Amino acid sequence: MNSKTPDILAFSSENKREVLSQTQLDTLKDGTLQILQEVGVRFPSAKALDIFADHGADVDRNTQIVRISADLVDKALSTAPRSFILGGREPRFDLILDGKHSYLSTDGCGTRVIDLETRQERHSQKEDVARMARISDALPLIGFFWPLVSAQDHGLTAPLHECHAGLTNTLKHVRGGTTVFPELAPYLVEMATVVAGSDAERRKRPPICANICTIAPLAQDEHGIETALVFAEAGIPTSFMAMPTMGSTAPATPWGALVSGDAEVVSAMVLMQLAHPGAPVFHSIEVSLMHPRTGGYVTGVDFPFGTSTVQIAHNWNVPSLGGGGTSCDAKDIGWYSGSATGMGAAFIPVSGGEICGYLGMLDGSMLLYPEQIILDHELCYEVYQAYRELKFDEADLALDVIKSVGPGSHFLREKHTREHIRDFLLGPITEEIYLGDERRSSREVALEKFNRINDTHQPEPLPMEKLSELDRILAAADKEAARLQA
Amino acid sequence: MSEELIGKLKQAVIDGEPEDAEIFAKQALDQSVDPLDCINLGLTPGIQEVGELFSKGDYYLPELIIGADAMKAALDILEPALVSGQEREVVGRVVLGTVAGDLHEIGKTLVGTMLTANGFLVTDIGVDQNSEAFVAAIKENKADIVGASALLTTTMLQQKKLIEALESAGIRDSVKVMIGGAPVTDLYAQEIGADGYAEDAISAVDIAYRLMDAPV
Ligand code: B1M
């Protein structure tokens, strides 16, 4: 028996708080343009260098560094769409990236899982991705499924198998393209076409999108950037994510890290627009700190990066990936994870990023505890409720009931009470903690809820013929990967 | 005079001043100070002190890295001047790199810095290096250990390929293989026949000592 996938709940971006003034944004933009024009960005791809050269950029073939004038940046980015759709299996799961909504995503690409049965840590596999897609399908605040962990049982084609596990286990939009081999990218496009139904529909409502990281400092990945070109041609949206780490791959200050990350992202977006004007791209900078003693990757930095990066993206007039999230460095569930994820969730509505949240992982996006996604979802739900638009009129004041009960007495026998006592939306976890016979830990209740969804939620499957088409594409991709490896 | 210069070399490493280290190394050669003394009595104790300051928590990674750079700047000048038969004492020779298709730089660089600070001679061949490049560097540097870093599920396979390449090149028995990186585990290292796996840069040093049969 198939289950119904609930409608997606999106945060409204009405409550946005701007941390950067327009003058500060202009200073940052100016810095980015200076970097692009004077220092340049390395593109180790003949294809990319040719495109830049054809459009008049200053290309040094020896160093593979491209310097881009401010005019060329402006001209190229003028074709980047401010708004586009990330398609779901049905239109009711479409995400409209227009600056008015913030949709929550799951976290992505971790490598370790706490096994549901043994509770021991192990390597992630495709079945974990599939399970998490089903769980995400049942959680209304999750709008965007990013495979939380890697399908490490599939080697080179892992990203394609992650995409497959997503497309076949949720009706929501799937982040499907972290492939690092351009030769494998066409298979993802084919998969997207099968799910969308046609070439035209894939362009209108692409069921998958991709994330390509830029290489801090000031470089691109040959495979990544050529993969992005394949997606851009096919109308599959790509977010370019800079991951500057303060102290190692970026200056040790927030502004230095932001401006160098921005230059990387902008250079990639410019290339896409020069090659395929109008290609849907979005902007992302994830700043971290190098732990000064261990060198470790620290994401919990006390600085409003989420809000700043959204403003920077919107200042370039493109949608943003980022703007608050529940992802944190804690290694296990406890006070630290609770406070870090709670604070992260609280920033989501005020940041106003189009895709944000990153639910479900700990240990710097590396470790999946099954129950974490339920806890994160709960926190986000509370934030969602806090920012919901409140609507009422005089009838809602219950004046007639108040008048009828009068001073003293009580409301226990009132029909109005029976009608409304269930209205008050307690979050599912708090509800069970307080209403149960005995107080239980939120972790235990979350795990129970996870298991319940896992046992019962079965989203509408794709039609048989589409499933077998996807299998055929995967088999062909696996074959191509074997060839590439040889 | 030679004592003073050797002391200055040591201090340049402790203070993390590559330019000074280079100047003092040149001065030492001009004044015919024995380059091996400069290394063994100046640079090596200098980097050891940097390592101790780091262990005590007084120094942070940036100080460790610049200390190693200062040592390297002086070594680049002093080593070519060693007379034949003279060789600086090192715990072992390591060739280090990130495997083909993988551009993650930082973890590998930190492993290199820690090994350098602990007496290894490290040749860092950079990121995105295929097995042929590793094999060539091992041969050129007469490496005792080859260290391969991989951060991606899709590139871990290259660590296995490297071991196969060492076998085909007939040098598998003369070089120990150490691997590491976020998705890599001890179990995987055993599966592919690596000699050691390290979770972080500090344990990489212990493993490297073990692979050299040297006391930690
Ligand atoms: C020889 O012996 C040894 C011994 C020990 C060794 C060793 C060798 N090598 C490492 N060690 C060990 O000691 C080191 C020091 O203690 C440690 O090294 P680490 O490197 O682990 O630690 C460093 C000190 C700090 N850590 C880091 O610097 C890595 C941090 C994370 C967040 C990370 C970063 C920063 C980056 N990334 Co990448 N990146 C991630 C990483 C997730 C994570 N939290 O680890 C990971 C590895 N990346 C990932 C991905 C997917 C990608 N990344 C990519 C790119 C990048 C950046 C370039 C943006 C950036 C690197 C910048 C640079 N110049 O190095 C892309 C690939 C590019 C490429 N071809 O390589 C891209 C494919 C994303 C994309 N779609 O474009 C994920 C891999 C998932 C998987 N299962 O494969 C990932 C786990 C993040 C995630 N959850 O999404 C130990 O592992």
mmCIF file of N, CA, C and O in Angstrom, chain A residues 111 123 150-152 155-156 158-159 180 215 220-221 223 248-249 290-295 366 485-486, chain B residues 53-62 101 103 106 110 114 152-154 156-157 161 182-185:
data_model
loop_
_atom_site.group_PDB
_atom_site.id
_atom_site.type_symbol
_atom_site.label_atom_id
_atom_site.label_comp_id
_atom_site.label_asym_id
_atom_site.label_seq_id
_atom_site.Cartn_x
_atom_site.Cartn_y
_atom_site.Cartn_z
ATOM 1 N N THR A 111 29.895 10.082 4.836
ATOM 2 C CA THR A 111 30.469 8.775 4.502
ATOM 3 C C THR A 111 30.199 7.708 5.554
ATOM 4 O O THR A 111 30.411 6.537 5.310
ATOM 5 N N HIS A 123 30.357 2.136 7.116
ATOM 6 C CA HIS A 123 30.368 2.888 5.861
ATOM 7 C C HIS A 123 28.958 3.030 5.297
ATOM 8 O O HIS A 123 28.175 2.088 5.361
ATOM 9 N N SER A 150 26.986 8.891 0.970
ATOM 10 C CA SER A 150 27.405 8.384 -0.341
ATOM 11 C C SER A 150 27.103 6.895 -0.481
ATOM 12 O O SER A 150 27.178 6.153 0.495
ATOM 13 N N ALA A 151 26.814 6.506 -1.721
ATOM 14 C CA ALA A 151 26.590 5.083 -2.027
ATOM 15 C C ALA A 151 27.963 4.457 -2.219
ATOM 16 O O ALA A 151 28.409 4.222 -3.346
ATOM 17 N N GLN A 152 28.616 4.197 -1.110
ATOM 18 C CA GLN A 152 30.024 3.773 -1.204
ATOM 19 C C GLN A 152 30.186 2.338 -1.684
ATOM 20 O O GLN A 152 31.311 1.882 -1.870
ATOM 21 N N GLY A 155 31.457 2.686 -5.922
ATOM 22 C CA GLY A 155 32.668 3.249 -6.520
ATOM 23 C C GLY A 155 32.431 4.477 -7.374
ATOM 24 O O GLY A 155 31.762 5.421 -6.948
ATOM 25 N N LEU A 156 32.932 4.422 -8.589
ATOM 26 C CA LEU A 156 32.928 5.592 -9.459
ATOM 27 C C LEU A 156 31.523 6.105 -9.784
ATOM 28 O O LEU A 156 31.318 7.304 -9.972
ATOM 29 N N ALA A 158 29.019 6.029 -7.817
ATOM 30 C CA ALA A 158 28.279 6.298 -6.573
ATOM 31 C C ALA A 158 27.287 7.456 -6.739
ATOM 32 O O ALA A 158 26.104 7.311 -6.391
ATOM 33 N N PRO A 159 27.705 8.609 -7.307
ATOM 34 C CA PRO A 159 26.756 9.722 -7.396
ATOM 35 C C PRO A 159 25.509 9.374 -8.217
ATOM 36 O O PRO A 159 24.416 9.851 -7.918
ATOM 37 N N VAL A 180 31.791 13.553 -10.580
ATOM 38 C CA VAL A 180 33.018 14.279 -10.875
ATOM 39 C C VAL A 180 33.613 13.842 -12.214
ATOM 40 O O VAL A 180 34.712 14.210 -12.540
ATOM 41 N N ILE A 215 37.303 25.074 -6.253
ATOM 42 C CA ILE A 215 38.462 24.593 -5.492
ATOM 43 C C ILE A 215 39.190 25.785 -4.869
ATOM 44 O O ILE A 215 39.908 26.511 -5.551
ATOM 45 N N GLN A 220 39.224 25.916 -10.218
ATOM 46 C CA GLN A 220 38.100 25.023 -10.525
ATOM 47 C C GLN A 220 38.661 23.641 -10.763
ATOM 48 O O GLN A 220 39.848 23.467 -11.021
ATOM 49 N N ASP A 221 37.747 22.667 -10.691
ATOM 50 C CA ASP A 221 38.097 21.274 -10.927
ATOM 51 C C ASP A 221 37.775 20.962 -12.393
ATOM 52 O O ASP A 221 36.675 21.264 -12.854
ATOM 53 N N HIS A 223 37.125 18.175 -13.968
ATOM 54 C CA HIS A 223 35.952 17.307 -14.120
ATOM 55 C C HIS A 223 34.682 18.015 -13.692
ATOM 56 O O HIS A 223 33.655 17.935 -14.346
ATOM 57 N N SER A 248 43.372 28.082 6.032
ATOM 58 C CA SER A 248 44.104 27.148 5.171
ATOM 59 C C SER A 248 43.873 27.461 3.696
ATOM 60 O O SER A 248 44.808 27.866 3.000
ATOM 61 N N THR A 249 42.642 27.366 3.223
ATOM 62 C CA THR A 249 42.435 27.631 1.799
ATOM 63 C C THR A 249 41.861 29.027 1.561
ATOM 64 O O THR A 249 41.441 29.345 0.455
ATOM 65 N N MET A 290 39.762 26.534 9.811
ATOM 66 C CA MET A 290 40.707 25.461 10.099
ATOM 67 C C MET A 290 40.940 25.459 11.608
ATOM 68 O O MET A 290 41.288 26.505 12.183
ATOM 69 N N HIS A 291 40.729 24.303 12.238
ATOM 70 C CA HIS A 291 41.027 24.237 13.667
ATOM 71 C C HIS A 291 42.514 24.506 13.822
ATOM 72 O O HIS A 291 43.342 23.788 13.243
ATOM 73 N N PRO A 292 42.871 25.551 14.584
ATOM 74 C CA PRO A 292 44.281 25.946 14.568
ATOM 75 C C PRO A 292 45.230 24.912 15.163
ATOM 76 O O PRO A 292 46.431 24.978 14.932
ATOM 77 N N ARG A 293 44.699 23.930 15.905
ATOM 78 C CA ARG A 293 45.597 22.931 16.488
ATOM 79 C C ARG A 293 45.616 21.629 15.684
ATOM 80 O O ARG A 293 46.647 21.057 15.430
ATOM 81 N N THR A 294 44.408 21.196 15.282
ATOM 82 C CA THR A 294 44.356 19.885 14.620
ATOM 83 C C THR A 294 44.269 20.012 13.103
ATOM 84 O O THR A 294 44.452 19.036 12.386
ATOM 85 N N GLY A 295 43.937 21.197 12.622
ATOM 86 C CA GLY A 295 43.737 21.365 11.188
ATOM 87 C C GLY A 295 42.343 20.934 10.770
ATOM 88 O O GLY A 295 41.967 21.053 9.612
ATOM 89 N N MET A 366 29.425 14.504 8.136
ATOM 90 C CA MET A 366 30.070 13.237 7.800
ATOM 91 C C MET A 366 29.336 12.028 8.365
ATOM 92 O O MET A 366 29.461 10.934 7.845
ATOM 93 N N GLN A 485 37.772 3.565 -15.751
ATOM 94 C CA GLN A 485 38.729 3.103 -14.754
ATOM 95 C C GLN A 485 39.887 2.329 -15.370
ATOM 96 O O GLN A 485 41.012 2.422 -14.910
ATOM 97 N N ALA A 486 39.530 1.585 -16.428
ATOM 98 C CA ALA A 486 40.577 0.814 -17.097
ATOM 99 C C ALA A 486 41.503 1.788 -17.813
ATOM 100 O O ALA A 486 42.692 1.698 -17.814
ATOM 101 N N LEU B 53 56.877 22.843 21.057
ATOM 102 C CA LEU B 53 55.998 23.985 21.350
ATOM 103 C C LEU B 53 54.583 23.703 20.863
ATOM 104 O O LEU B 53 53.598 24.085 21.490
ATOM 105 N N PHE B 54 54.501 22.996 19.742
ATOM 106 C CA PHE B 54 53.185 22.634 19.209
ATOM 107 C C PHE B 54 52.503 21.637 20.151
ATOM 108 O O PHE B 54 51.322 21.791 20.490
ATOM 109 N N SER B 55 53.265 20.653 20.594
ATOM 110 C CA SER B 55 52.675 19.638 21.483
ATOM 111 C C SER B 55 52.198 20.270 22.786
ATOM 112 O O SER B 55 51.178 19.867 23.344
ATOM 113 N N LYS B 56 52.947 21.286 23.266
ATOM 114 C CA LYS B 56 52.554 21.940 24.518
ATOM 115 C C LYS B 56 51.349 22.855 24.334
ATOM 116 O O LYS B 56 50.761 23.323 25.293
ATOM 117 N N GLY B 57 51.037 23.157 23.087
ATOM 118 C CA GLY B 57 49.890 24.023 22.833
ATOM 119 C C GLY B 57 50.277 25.490 22.695
ATOM 120 O O GLY B 57 49.410 26.349 22.556
ATOM 121 N N ASP B 58 51.592 25.798 22.744
ATOM 122 C CA ASP B 58 51.993 27.195 22.584
ATOM 123 C C ASP B 58 51.968 27.600 21.113
ATOM 124 O O ASP B 58 51.691 28.737 20.774
ATOM 125 N N TYR B 59 52.286 26.655 20.260
ATOM 126 C CA TYR B 59 52.276 26.934 18.826
ATOM 127 C C TYR B 59 51.035 26.317 18.191
ATOM 128 O O TYR B 59 50.571 25.262 18.617
ATOM 129 N N TYR B 60 50.548 26.978 17.154
ATOM 130 C CA TYR B 60 49.432 26.459 16.376
ATOM 131 C C TYR B 60 49.969 25.996 15.014
ATOM 132 O O TYR B 60 51.133 26.240 14.688
ATOM 133 N N LEU B 61 49.081 25.411 14.248
ATOM 134 C CA LEU B 61 49.515 24.868 12.955
ATOM 135 C C LEU B 61 50.248 25.870 12.056
ATOM 136 O O LEU B 61 51.266 25.526 11.456
ATOM 137 N N PRO B 62 49.759 27.113 11.951
ATOM 138 C CA PRO B 62 50.469 28.045 11.065
ATOM 139 C C PRO B 62 51.935 28.222 11.477
ATOM 140 O O PRO B 62 52.805 28.368 10.619
ATOM 141 N N GLY B 101 42.509 12.622 -9.617
ATOM 142 C CA GLY B 101 41.098 12.991 -9.604
ATOM 143 C C GLY B 101 40.670 13.657 -8.316
ATOM 144 O O GLY B 101 39.523 14.074 -8.169
ATOM 145 N N LEU B 103 41.315 16.638 -5.455
ATOM 146 C CA LEU B 103 41.992 17.929 -5.296
ATOM 147 C C LEU B 103 42.037 18.382 -3.851
ATOM 148 O O LEU B 103 42.334 19.545 -3.570
ATOM 149 N N ILE B 106 44.464 19.948 1.931
ATOM 150 C CA ILE B 106 44.885 20.351 3.272
ATOM 151 C C ILE B 106 45.325 19.181 4.153
ATOM 152 O O ILE B 106 46.347 19.245 4.828
ATOM 153 N N LEU B 110 49.007 18.741 5.842
ATOM 154 C CA LEU B 110 49.244 18.681 7.294
ATOM 155 C C LEU B 110 50.016 17.423 7.665
ATOM 156 O O LEU B 110 50.910 17.460 8.514
ATOM 157 N N MET B 114 53.581 17.476 9.665
ATOM 158 C CA MET B 114 53.824 16.728 10.907
ATOM 159 C C MET B 114 55.009 15.769 10.744
ATOM 160 O O MET B 114 55.830 15.631 11.641
ATOM 161 N N LEU B 152 37.706 11.149 -1.449
ATOM 162 C CA LEU B 152 36.426 10.870 -2.110
ATOM 163 C C LEU B 152 36.223 9.373 -2.292
ATOM 164 O O LEU B 152 37.189 8.641 -2.560
ATOM 165 N N THR B 153 34.966 8.965 -2.181
ATOM 166 C CA THR B 153 34.616 7.581 -2.454
ATOM 167 C C THR B 153 35.093 7.184 -3.844
ATOM 168 O O THR B 153 35.553 6.070 -4.068
ATOM 169 N N THR B 154 34.974 8.141 -4.763
ATOM 170 C CA THR B 154 35.327 7.838 -6.146
ATOM 171 C C THR B 154 36.839 7.805 -6.381
ATOM 172 O O THR B 154 37.290 7.287 -7.392
ATOM 173 N N MET B 156 39.152 6.844 -3.781
ATOM 174 C CA MET B 156 39.815 5.857 -2.912
ATOM 175 C C MET B 156 40.391 4.701 -3.732
ATOM 176 O O MET B 156 41.403 4.116 -3.398
ATOM 177 N N LEU B 157 39.657 4.413 -4.830
ATOM 178 C CA LEU B 157 40.068 3.298 -5.688
ATOM 179 C C LEU B 157 41.480 3.503 -6.221
ATOM 180 O O LEU B 157 42.194 2.551 -6.532
ATOM 181 N N LYS B 161 44.920 1.220 -6.868
ATOM 182 C CA LYS B 161 45.654 1.237 -8.140
ATOM 183 C C LYS B 161 47.130 1.529 -7.916
ATOM 184 O O LYS B 161 47.997 0.991 -8.610
ATOM 185 N N ALA B 182 39.323 11.183 4.512
ATOM 186 C CA ALA B 182 38.026 11.053 5.194
ATOM 187 C C ALA B 182 37.294 9.713 5.004
ATOM 188 O O ALA B 182 36.863 9.124 5.994
ATOM 189 N N PRO B 183 37.128 9.194 3.786
ATOM 190 C CA PRO B 183 36.329 7.962 3.673
ATOM 191 C C PRO B 183 37.140 6.688 3.924
ATOM 192 O O PRO B 183 36.581 5.592 3.960
ATOM 193 N N VAL B 184 38.438 6.824 4.089
ATOM 194 C CA VAL B 184 39.315 5.648 4.190
ATOM 195 C C VAL B 184 39.283 5.092 5.615
ATOM 196 O O VAL B 184 39.175 5.853 6.573
ATOM 197 N N THR B 185 39.371 3.772 5.731
ATOM 198 C CA THR B 185 39.393 3.151 7.064
ATOM 199 C C THR B 185 40.542 2.143 7.135
ATOM 200 O O THR B 185 41.107 1.748 6.113
#
